[in-house]
Amino acid sequence: MFFKIKIISKKIFWGAFILNTFNKIYTIFISLLALISVIMVVADFSNTININRVPYLWIDNSILIIFTLDYFGHLFTSKNKIEFIKTHIFDLLAIIPFSTIFYFFRLSRIFRIVRIARVFRFARLIGLMGKLQKNSAKFLKHNGLIYLIYISIVLLLISSVLYALAESVPLSQALWWAVATATTVGYGDISPHTLIGKLAAVLLMFVGIGFIGMLTSSITTYFTDTHEDSKYDQIIKKLESLERENQELSQQIRELKKDHL
């Protein structure tokens, strides 16, 4: 009997472990898709790309389908659907295909004239940003990764400005050099020649090494915590089971006392 209980406990533990791991991988996957969508919408705003043309249209529609399935899947499994809709406004904004709706009703020319289409696209951008923040918040809080990201961005911008001033190059070129250096890629197409430029390069190298190390540590911790969460869930289930057994025993004792009386 004890051996059977032990086997069942192990199955419950590994089931919870696999489920928690899958949920965390899925959360990271959704966060990456939201990040890609944000980048594409921002690039479309700046006229760098046209999101309504191939291949960006295919990518955008594929992500839209995944987000739609994710939203309605959670909606159908939610116990309180009204509350779910109220608390997931960003997710709803992120899946509304405004441009497709306008095209379907043949209103694209009107919206092109008054530029309202961009307003609705901005609403979708807000939804995507909210979805990204919600899904990535827990991961970014591990080991204070969010603070390292803020510091790294500030140092990246400062180094870019210093390099641009010292080397007399455009800021866009300096920013490209800063990103290539910080990510330890170092293409070598741009290199500093002044003392300030070289100091900025050294600073970015240390920032890049520290950031990559911290990111790796946060990912490891994020998935390691799954094991601890599974243990905690198993302990809670055992305590609940013991509590039920205790209540049943108490009830049986009371019934026995009544019989004796």
PDB file of C-alpha atoms in Angstrom:
ATOM      1  CA  MET A   1       0.000   0.000   0.000  1.00  0.00           C
ATOM      2  CA  PHE A   2       2.772   2.398   0.979  1.00  0.00           C
ATOM      3  CA  PHE A   3       4.668   1.490  -2.209  1.00  0.00           C
ATOM      4  CA  LYS A   4       1.604   2.338  -4.348  1.00  0.00           C
ATOM      5  CA  ILE A   5       1.164   5.686  -2.580  1.00  0.00           C
ATOM      6  CA  LYS A   6       4.848   6.467  -3.193  1.00  0.00           C
ATOM      7  CA  ILE A   7       4.493   5.711  -6.926  1.00  0.00           C
ATOM      8  CA  ILE A   8       1.367   7.895  -7.168  1.00  0.00           C
ATOM      9  CA  SER A   9       3.178  10.729  -5.339  1.00  0.00           C
ATOM     10  CA  LYS A  10       6.077  10.534  -7.794  1.00  0.00           C
ATOM     11  CA  LYS A  11       3.677  10.621 -10.755  1.00  0.00           C
ATOM     12  CA  ILE A  12       1.932  13.679  -9.309  1.00  0.00           C
ATOM     13  CA  PHE A  13       5.284  15.385  -8.700  1.00  0.00           C
ATOM     14  CA  TRP A  14       6.645  14.773 -12.197  1.00  0.00           C
ATOM     15  CA  GLY A  15       3.299  15.687 -13.744  1.00  0.00           C
ATOM     16  CA  ALA A  16       3.332  19.023 -11.920  1.00  0.00           C
ATOM     17  CA  PHE A  17       7.004  19.533 -12.829  1.00  0.00           C
ATOM     18  CA  ILE A  18       6.400  18.943 -16.560  1.00  0.00           C
ATOM     19  CA  LEU A  19       3.286  21.151 -16.526  1.00  0.00           C
ATOM     20  CA  ASN A  20       5.096  24.038 -14.789  1.00  0.00           C
ATOM     21  CA  THR A  21       8.073  23.753 -17.155  1.00  0.00           C
ATOM     22  CA  PHE A  22       5.766  23.794 -20.196  1.00  0.00           C
ATOM     23  CA  ASN A  23       3.911  26.840 -18.844  1.00  0.00           C
ATOM     24  CA  LYS A  24       7.176  28.745 -18.383  1.00  0.00           C
ATOM     25  CA  ILE A  25       8.454  27.840 -21.863  1.00  0.00           C
ATOM     26  CA  TYR A  26       5.082  28.860 -23.317  1.00  0.00           C
ATOM     27  CA  THR A  27       5.201  32.195 -21.451  1.00  0.00           C
ATOM     28  CA  ILE A  28       8.673  32.938 -22.866  1.00  0.00           C
ATOM     29  CA  PHE A  29       7.466  31.943 -26.360  1.00  0.00           C
ATOM     30  CA  ILE A  30       4.468  34.323 -26.160  1.00  0.00           C
ATOM     31  CA  SER A  31       6.744  37.087 -24.825  1.00  0.00           C
ATOM     32  CA  LEU A  32       9.130  36.670 -27.780  1.00  0.00           C
ATOM     33  CA  LEU A  33       6.229  36.819 -30.247  1.00  0.00           C
ATOM     34  CA  ALA A  34       4.932  39.973 -28.536  1.00  0.00           C
ATOM     35  CA  LEU A  35       8.415  41.517 -28.749  1.00  0.00           C
ATOM     36  CA  ILE A  36       8.658  40.698 -32.476  1.00  0.00           C
ATOM     37  CA  SER A  37       5.205  42.230 -33.031  1.00  0.00           C
ATOM     38  CA  VAL A  38       6.150  45.407 -31.157  1.00  0.00           C
ATOM     39  CA  ILE A  39       9.331  45.796 -33.235  1.00  0.00           C
ATOM     40  CA  MET A  40       7.397  45.263 -36.480  1.00  0.00           C
ATOM     41  CA  VAL A  41       4.637  47.754 -35.575  1.00  0.00           C
ATOM     42  CA  VAL A  42       7.200  50.381 -34.494  1.00  0.00           C
ATOM     43  CA  ALA A  43       9.163  49.816 -37.725  1.00  0.00           C
ATOM     44  CA  ASP A  44       5.918  50.207 -39.682  1.00  0.00           C
ATOM     45  CA  PHE A  45       5.185  53.465 -37.845  1.00  0.00           C
ATOM     46  CA  SER A  46       8.601  54.819 -38.825  1.00  0.00           C
ATOM     47  CA  ASN A  47       8.064  53.693 -42.458  1.00  0.00           C
ATOM     48  CA  THR A  48      11.066  51.366 -42.230  1.00  0.00           C
ATOM     49  CA  ILE A  49       8.896  48.447 -43.343  1.00  0.00           C
ATOM     50  CA  ASN A  50       5.378  47.987 -44.692  1.00  0.00           C
ATOM     51  CA  ILE A  51       3.624  45.537 -42.394  1.00  0.00           C
ATOM     52  CA  ASN A  52       0.917  44.927 -45.019  1.00  0.00           C
ATOM     53  CA  ARG A  53       3.405  43.462 -47.504  1.00  0.00           C
ATOM     54  CA  VAL A  54       5.067  40.053 -47.708  1.00  0.00           C
ATOM     55  CA  PRO A  55       6.947  38.689 -45.759  1.00  0.00           C
ATOM     56  CA  TYR A  56       5.977  40.966 -42.848  1.00  0.00           C
ATOM     57  CA  LEU A  57       2.283  40.362 -43.516  1.00  0.00           C
ATOM     58  CA  TRP A  58       2.756  36.591 -43.165  1.00  0.00           C
ATOM     59  CA  ILE A  59       4.697  36.972 -39.928  1.00  0.00           C
ATOM     60  CA  ASP A  60       2.161  39.421 -38.499  1.00  0.00           C
ATOM     61  CA  ASN A  61      -0.818  37.225 -39.426  1.00  0.00           C
ATOM     62  CA  SER A  62       0.849  34.095 -38.009  1.00  0.00           C
ATOM     63  CA  ILE A  63       1.510  35.831 -34.691  1.00  0.00           C
ATOM     64  CA  LEU A  64      -2.039  37.217 -34.735  1.00  0.00           C
ATOM     65  CA  ILE A  65      -3.465  33.692 -35.134  1.00  0.00           C
ATOM     66  CA  ILE A  66      -1.352  32.380 -32.223  1.00  0.00           C
ATOM     67  CA  PHE A  67      -2.403  35.291 -29.990  1.00  0.00           C
ATOM     68  CA  THR A  68      -6.064  34.756 -30.942  1.00  0.00           C
ATOM     69  CA  LEU A  69      -5.918  31.040 -30.083  1.00  0.00           C
ATOM     70  CA  ASP A  70      -4.133  31.893 -26.824  1.00  0.00           C
ATOM     71  CA  TYR A  71      -6.755  34.497 -25.867  1.00  0.00           C
ATOM     72  CA  PHE A  72      -9.852  32.423 -26.629  1.00  0.00           C
ATOM     73  CA  GLY A  73      -8.272  29.286 -25.156  1.00  0.00           C
ATOM     74  CA  HIS A  74      -7.802  31.070 -21.825  1.00  0.00           C
ATOM     75  CA  LEU A  75     -11.239  32.696 -22.152  1.00  0.00           C
ATOM     76  CA  PHE A  76     -13.065  29.372 -22.602  1.00  0.00           C
ATOM     77  CA  THR A  77     -11.222  27.746 -19.668  1.00  0.00           C
ATOM     78  CA  SER A  78     -11.770  30.745 -17.410  1.00  0.00           C
ATOM     79  CA  LYS A  79     -14.417  30.334 -14.692  1.00  0.00           C
ATOM     80  CA  ASN A  80     -15.358  34.029 -14.678  1.00  0.00           C
ATOM     81  CA  LYS A  81     -15.362  35.080 -18.334  1.00  0.00           C
ATOM     82  CA  ILE A  82     -16.521  38.662 -17.699  1.00  0.00           C
ATOM     83  CA  GLU A  83     -13.700  39.207 -15.216  1.00  0.00           C
ATOM     84  CA  PHE A  84     -11.224  37.636 -17.661  1.00  0.00           C
ATOM     85  CA  ILE A  85     -12.241  40.084 -20.415  1.00  0.00           C
ATOM     86  CA  LYS A  86     -11.930  43.025 -18.009  1.00  0.00           C
ATOM     87  CA  THR A  87      -8.457  42.004 -16.824  1.00  0.00           C
ATOM     88  CA  HIS A  88      -7.123  41.105 -20.298  1.00  0.00           C
ATOM     89  CA  ILE A  89      -7.891  44.278 -22.265  1.00  0.00           C
ATOM     90  CA  PHE A  90      -4.315  44.436 -23.610  1.00  0.00           C
ATOM     91  CA  ASP A  91      -4.593  40.883 -24.946  1.00  0.00           C
ATOM     92  CA  LEU A  92      -7.853  41.788 -26.697  1.00  0.00           C
ATOM     93  CA  LEU A  93      -6.347  44.916 -28.289  1.00  0.00           C
ATOM     94  CA  ALA A  94      -3.388  42.846 -29.507  1.00  0.00           C
ATOM     95  CA  ILE A  95      -5.579  40.440 -31.522  1.00  0.00           C
ATOM     96  CA  ILE A  96      -7.956  42.883 -33.249  1.00  0.00           C
ATOM     97  CA  PRO A  97      -6.961  42.981 -36.982  1.00  0.00           C
ATOM     98  CA  PHE A  98      -7.941  46.607 -37.619  1.00  0.00           C
ATOM     99  CA  SER A  99      -6.465  46.809 -41.126  1.00  0.00           C
ATOM    100  CA  THR A 100      -8.320  43.649 -42.207  1.00  0.00           C
ATOM    101  CA  ILE A 101     -11.602  45.030 -40.851  1.00  0.00           C
ATOM    102  CA  PHE A 102     -11.157  48.291 -42.773  1.00  0.00           C
ATOM    103  CA  TYR A 103     -10.325  46.412 -45.966  1.00  0.00           C
ATOM    104  CA  PHE A 104     -13.361  44.140 -45.547  1.00  0.00           C
ATOM    105  CA  PHE A 105     -15.736  47.108 -45.315  1.00  0.00           C
ATOM    106  CA  ARG A 106     -13.978  48.917 -48.172  1.00  0.00           C
ATOM    107  CA  LEU A 107     -13.147  51.895 -45.958  1.00  0.00           C
ATOM    108  CA  SER A 108      -9.426  51.886 -46.565  1.00  0.00           C
ATOM    109  CA  ARG A 109      -9.488  55.058 -48.712  1.00  0.00           C
ATOM    110  CA  ILE A 110     -11.363  57.058 -46.071  1.00  0.00           C
ATOM    111  CA  PHE A 111      -9.018  55.963 -43.326  1.00  0.00           C
ATOM    112  CA  ARG A 112      -6.046  56.682 -45.521  1.00  0.00           C
ATOM    113  CA  ILE A 113      -7.223  60.265 -45.938  1.00  0.00           C
ATOM    114  CA  VAL A 114      -7.910  61.012 -42.261  1.00  0.00           C
ATOM    115  CA  ARG A 115      -5.046  58.801 -41.018  1.00  0.00           C
ATOM    116  CA  ILE A 116      -7.272  57.175 -38.400  1.00  0.00           C
ATOM    117  CA  ALA A 117      -5.898  53.775 -39.340  1.00  0.00           C
ATOM    118  CA  ARG A 118      -2.622  54.699 -37.651  1.00  0.00           C
ATOM    119  CA  VAL A 119      -4.501  55.575 -34.458  1.00  0.00           C
ATOM    120  CA  PHE A 120      -6.009  52.095 -34.325  1.00  0.00           C
ATOM    121  CA  ARG A 121      -2.637  50.567 -35.131  1.00  0.00           C
ATOM    122  CA  PHE A 122      -1.240  52.520 -32.197  1.00  0.00           C
ATOM    123  CA  ALA A 123      -4.002  50.983 -30.046  1.00  0.00           C
ATOM    124  CA  ARG A 124      -2.781  47.561 -31.120  1.00  0.00           C
ATOM    125  CA  LEU A 125       0.780  48.591 -30.252  1.00  0.00           C
ATOM    126  CA  ILE A 126      -0.399  49.499 -26.737  1.00  0.00           C
ATOM    127  CA  GLY A 127      -2.051  46.085 -26.491  1.00  0.00           C
ATOM    128  CA  LEU A 128       1.124  44.319 -27.594  1.00  0.00           C
ATOM    129  CA  MET A 129       3.227  46.298 -25.115  1.00  0.00           C
ATOM    130  CA  GLY A 130       0.826  45.374 -22.321  1.00  0.00           C
ATOM    131  CA  LYS A 131       0.902  41.711 -23.333  1.00  0.00           C
ATOM    132  CA  LEU A 132       4.704  41.743 -23.490  1.00  0.00           C
ATOM    133  CA  GLN A 133       5.001  43.409 -20.076  1.00  0.00           C
ATOM    134  CA  LYS A 134       2.548  40.980 -18.465  1.00  0.00           C
ATOM    135  CA  ASN A 135       4.195  37.831 -19.839  1.00  0.00           C
ATOM    136  CA  SER A 136       7.794  38.912 -19.286  1.00  0.00           C
ATOM    137  CA  ALA A 137       7.402  40.585 -15.867  1.00  0.00           C
ATOM    138  CA  LYS A 138       7.995  37.429 -13.819  1.00  0.00           C
ATOM    139  CA  PHE A 139      11.041  36.413 -15.865  1.00  0.00           C
ATOM    140  CA  LEU A 140      12.612  39.890 -15.762  1.00  0.00           C
ATOM    141  CA  LYS A 141      12.314  40.061 -11.967  1.00  0.00           C
ATOM    142  CA  HIS A 142      14.583  37.037 -11.500  1.00  0.00           C
ATOM    143  CA  ASN A 143      17.949  38.067 -10.015  1.00  0.00           C
ATOM    144  CA  GLY A 144      17.091  41.729 -10.657  1.00  0.00           C
ATOM    145  CA  LEU A 145      17.514  41.271 -14.427  1.00  0.00           C
ATOM    146  CA  ILE A 146      15.160  44.182 -15.154  1.00  0.00           C
ATOM    147  CA  TYR A 147      17.497  46.617 -13.353  1.00  0.00           C
ATOM    148  CA  LEU A 148      20.502  45.307 -15.272  1.00  0.00           C
ATOM    149  CA  ILE A 149      18.590  45.871 -18.525  1.00  0.00           C
ATOM    150  CA  TYR A 150      17.874  49.488 -17.550  1.00  0.00           C
ATOM    151  CA  ILE A 151      21.520  50.101 -16.599  1.00  0.00           C
ATOM    152  CA  SER A 152      22.769  48.419 -19.789  1.00  0.00           C
ATOM    153  CA  ILE A 153      20.498  50.565 -21.984  1.00  0.00           C
ATOM    154  CA  VAL A 154      21.671  53.762 -20.255  1.00  0.00           C
ATOM    155  CA  LEU A 155      25.351  52.797 -20.609  1.00  0.00           C
ATOM    156  CA  LEU A 156      24.746  51.789 -24.226  1.00  0.00           C
ATOM    157  CA  LEU A 157      23.292  55.210 -25.050  1.00  0.00           C
ATOM    158  CA  ILE A 158      26.021  57.090 -23.143  1.00  0.00           C
ATOM    159  CA  SER A 159      28.762  55.103 -24.889  1.00  0.00           C
ATOM    160  CA  SER A 160      27.123  55.743 -28.272  1.00  0.00           C
ATOM    161  CA  VAL A 161      27.042  59.496 -27.672  1.00  0.00           C
ATOM    162  CA  LEU A 162      30.660  59.546 -26.440  1.00  0.00           C
ATOM    163  CA  TYR A 163      31.800  57.505 -29.433  1.00  0.00           C
ATOM    164  CA  ALA A 164      29.887  59.727 -31.869  1.00  0.00           C
ATOM    165  CA  LEU A 165      31.439  62.890 -30.401  1.00  0.00           C
ATOM    166  CA  ALA A 166      34.965  61.496 -30.067  1.00  0.00           C
ATOM    167  CA  GLU A 167      35.109  59.781 -33.456  1.00  0.00           C
ATOM    168  CA  SER A 168      33.027  62.402 -35.328  1.00  0.00           C
ATOM    169  CA  VAL A 169      30.591  59.841 -36.728  1.00  0.00           C
ATOM    170  CA  PRO A 170      26.760  59.898 -37.002  1.00  0.00           C
ATOM    171  CA  LEU A 171      24.861  58.771 -33.919  1.00  0.00           C
ATOM    172  CA  SER A 172      23.177  55.958 -35.870  1.00  0.00           C
ATOM    173  CA  GLN A 173      26.589  54.552 -36.812  1.00  0.00           C
ATOM    174  CA  ALA A 174      27.794  54.937 -33.209  1.00  0.00           C
ATOM    175  CA  LEU A 175      24.719  53.093 -31.932  1.00  0.00           C
ATOM    176  CA  TRP A 176      25.338  50.239 -34.374  1.00  0.00           C
ATOM    177  CA  TRP A 177      28.942  50.013 -33.164  1.00  0.00           C
ATOM    178  CA  ALA A 178      27.799  50.060 -29.507  1.00  0.00           C
ATOM    179  CA  VAL A 179      25.313  47.223 -30.005  1.00  0.00           C
ATOM    180  CA  ALA A 180      27.848  45.118 -31.951  1.00  0.00           C
ATOM    181  CA  THR A 181      30.462  45.652 -29.224  1.00  0.00           C
ATOM    182  CA  ALA A 182      28.131  45.058 -26.253  1.00  0.00           C
ATOM    183  CA  THR A 183      26.802  41.809 -27.726  1.00  0.00           C
ATOM    184  CA  THR A 184      30.451  40.659 -28.135  1.00  0.00           C
ATOM    185  CA  VAL A 185      29.866  40.218 -31.884  1.00  0.00           C
ATOM    186  CA  GLY A 186      32.414  42.844 -32.911  1.00  0.00           C
ATOM    187  CA  TYR A 187      32.206  42.755 -36.702  1.00  0.00           C
ATOM    188  CA  GLY A 188      35.301  44.957 -36.984  1.00  0.00           C
ATOM    189  CA  ASP A 189      33.749  47.162 -39.667  1.00  0.00           C
ATOM    190  CA  ILE A 190      33.893  50.084 -37.209  1.00  0.00           C
ATOM    191  CA  SER A 191      36.657  50.503 -34.635  1.00  0.00           C
ATOM    192  CA  PRO A 192      37.583  53.357 -32.256  1.00  0.00           C
ATOM    193  CA  HIS A 193      40.739  55.402 -32.828  1.00  0.00           C
ATOM    194  CA  THR A 194      40.555  57.968 -30.022  1.00  0.00           C
ATOM    195  CA  LEU A 195      41.174  57.380 -26.302  1.00  0.00           C
ATOM    196  CA  ILE A 196      37.562  58.174 -25.366  1.00  0.00           C
ATOM    197  CA  GLY A 197      36.294  55.821 -28.061  1.00  0.00           C
ATOM    198  CA  LYS A 198      38.513  52.998 -26.795  1.00  0.00           C
ATOM    199  CA  LEU A 199      37.412  53.578 -23.183  1.00  0.00           C
ATOM    200  CA  ALA A 200      33.787  53.442 -24.323  1.00  0.00           C
ATOM    201  CA  ALA A 201      34.556  50.158 -26.099  1.00  0.00           C
ATOM    202  CA  VAL A 202      36.075  48.636 -22.939  1.00  0.00           C
ATOM    203  CA  LEU A 203      33.037  49.736 -20.913  1.00  0.00           C
ATOM    204  CA  LEU A 204      30.668  48.151 -23.423  1.00  0.00           C
ATOM    205  CA  MET A 205      32.649  44.906 -23.443  1.00  0.00           C
ATOM    206  CA  PHE A 206      32.266  44.565 -19.665  1.00  0.00           C
ATOM    207  CA  VAL A 207      28.582  45.496 -19.905  1.00  0.00           C
ATOM    208  CA  GLY A 208      28.032  42.869 -22.607  1.00  0.00           C
ATOM    209  CA  ILE A 209      29.820  40.108 -20.682  1.00  0.00           C
ATOM    210  CA  GLY A 210      27.935  40.970 -17.479  1.00  0.00           C
ATOM    211  CA  PHE A 211      24.571  41.134 -19.220  1.00  0.00           C
ATOM    212  CA  ILE A 212      24.984  37.794 -21.020  1.00  0.00           C
ATOM    213  CA  GLY A 213      26.139  36.137 -17.775  1.00  0.00           C
ATOM    214  CA  MET A 214      23.202  37.587 -15.857  1.00  0.00           C
ATOM    215  CA  LEU A 215      20.757  36.576 -18.579  1.00  0.00           C
ATOM    216  CA  THR A 216      22.038  32.985 -18.545  1.00  0.00           C
ATOM    217  CA  SER A 217      21.789  32.905 -14.745  1.00  0.00           C
ATOM    218  CA  SER A 218      18.224  34.260 -14.816  1.00  0.00           C
ATOM    219  CA  ILE A 219      17.102  31.671 -17.378  1.00  0.00           C
ATOM    220  CA  THR A 220      18.637  28.868 -15.275  1.00  0.00           C
ATOM    221  CA  THR A 221      17.019  30.191 -12.084  1.00  0.00           C
ATOM    222  CA  TYR A 222      13.686  30.638 -13.843  1.00  0.00           C
ATOM    223  CA  PHE A 223      13.512  26.961 -14.793  1.00  0.00           C
ATOM    224  CA  THR A 224      15.121  25.693 -11.577  1.00  0.00           C
ATOM    225  CA  ASP A 225      12.320  27.331  -9.618  1.00  0.00           C
ATOM    226  CA  THR A 226       9.928  25.031 -11.457  1.00  0.00           C
ATOM    227  CA  HIS A 227      11.368  22.138  -9.457  1.00  0.00           C
ATOM    228  CA  GLU A 228      10.867  24.031  -6.190  1.00  0.00           C
ATOM    229  CA  ASP A 229       7.336  25.054  -7.178  1.00  0.00           C
ATOM    230  CA  SER A 230       6.481  21.425  -7.905  1.00  0.00           C
ATOM    231  CA  LYS A 231       7.769  20.378  -4.472  1.00  0.00           C
ATOM    232  CA  TYR A 232       5.734  23.119  -2.838  1.00  0.00           C
ATOM    233  CA  ASP A 233       2.581  22.075  -4.712  1.00  0.00           C
ATOM    234  CA  GLN A 234       3.148  18.467  -3.694  1.00  0.00           C
ATOM    235  CA  ILE A 235       3.507  19.442  -0.014  1.00  0.00           C
ATOM    236  CA  ILE A 236       0.300  21.495  -0.181  1.00  0.00           C
ATOM    237  CA  LYS A 237      -1.584  18.561  -1.709  1.00  0.00           C
ATOM    238  CA  LYS A 238      -0.290  16.211   0.994  1.00  0.00           C
ATOM    239  CA  LEU A 239      -1.323  18.656   3.730  1.00  0.00           C
ATOM    240  CA  GLU A 240      -4.790  18.984   2.210  1.00  0.00           C
ATOM    241  CA  SER A 241      -5.066  15.185   2.035  1.00  0.00           C
ATOM    242  CA  LEU A 242      -4.004  14.841   5.688  1.00  0.00           C
ATOM    243  CA  GLU A 243      -6.502  17.520   6.682  1.00  0.00           C
ATOM    244  CA  ARG A 244      -9.326  15.644   4.954  1.00  0.00           C
ATOM    245  CA  GLU A 245      -8.289  12.388   6.633  1.00  0.00           C
ATOM    246  CA  ASN A 246      -8.175  14.164   9.993  1.00  0.00           C
ATOM    247  CA  GLN A 247     -11.705  15.490   9.475  1.00  0.00           C
ATOM    248  CA  GLU A 248     -12.950  12.020   8.530  1.00  0.00           C
ATOM    249  CA  LEU A 249     -11.336  10.486  11.628  1.00  0.00           C
ATOM    250  CA  SER A 250     -12.835  13.192  13.825  1.00  0.00           C
ATOM    251  CA  GLN A 251     -16.261  12.480  12.343  1.00  0.00           C
ATOM    252  CA  GLN A 252     -15.846   8.744  12.977  1.00  0.00           C
ATOM    253  CA  ILE A 253     -14.792   9.388  16.601  1.00  0.00           C
ATOM    254  CA  ARG A 254     -17.870  11.559  17.180  1.00  0.00           C
ATOM    255  CA  GLU A 255     -20.126   8.856  15.726  1.00  0.00           C
ATOM    256  CA  LEU A 256     -18.515   6.197  17.938  1.00  0.00           C
ATOM    257  CA  LYS A 257     -19.060   8.375  21.018  1.00  0.00           C
ATOM    258  CA  LYS A 258     -22.738   8.782  20.106  1.00  0.00           C
ATOM    259  CA  ASP A 259     -23.124   4.994  19.708  1.00  0.00           C
ATOM    260  CA  HIS A 260     -21.635   4.382  23.162  1.00  0.00           C
ATOM    261  CA  LEU A 261     -23.926   6.939  24.733  1.00  0.00           C
TER     262      LEU A 261
END
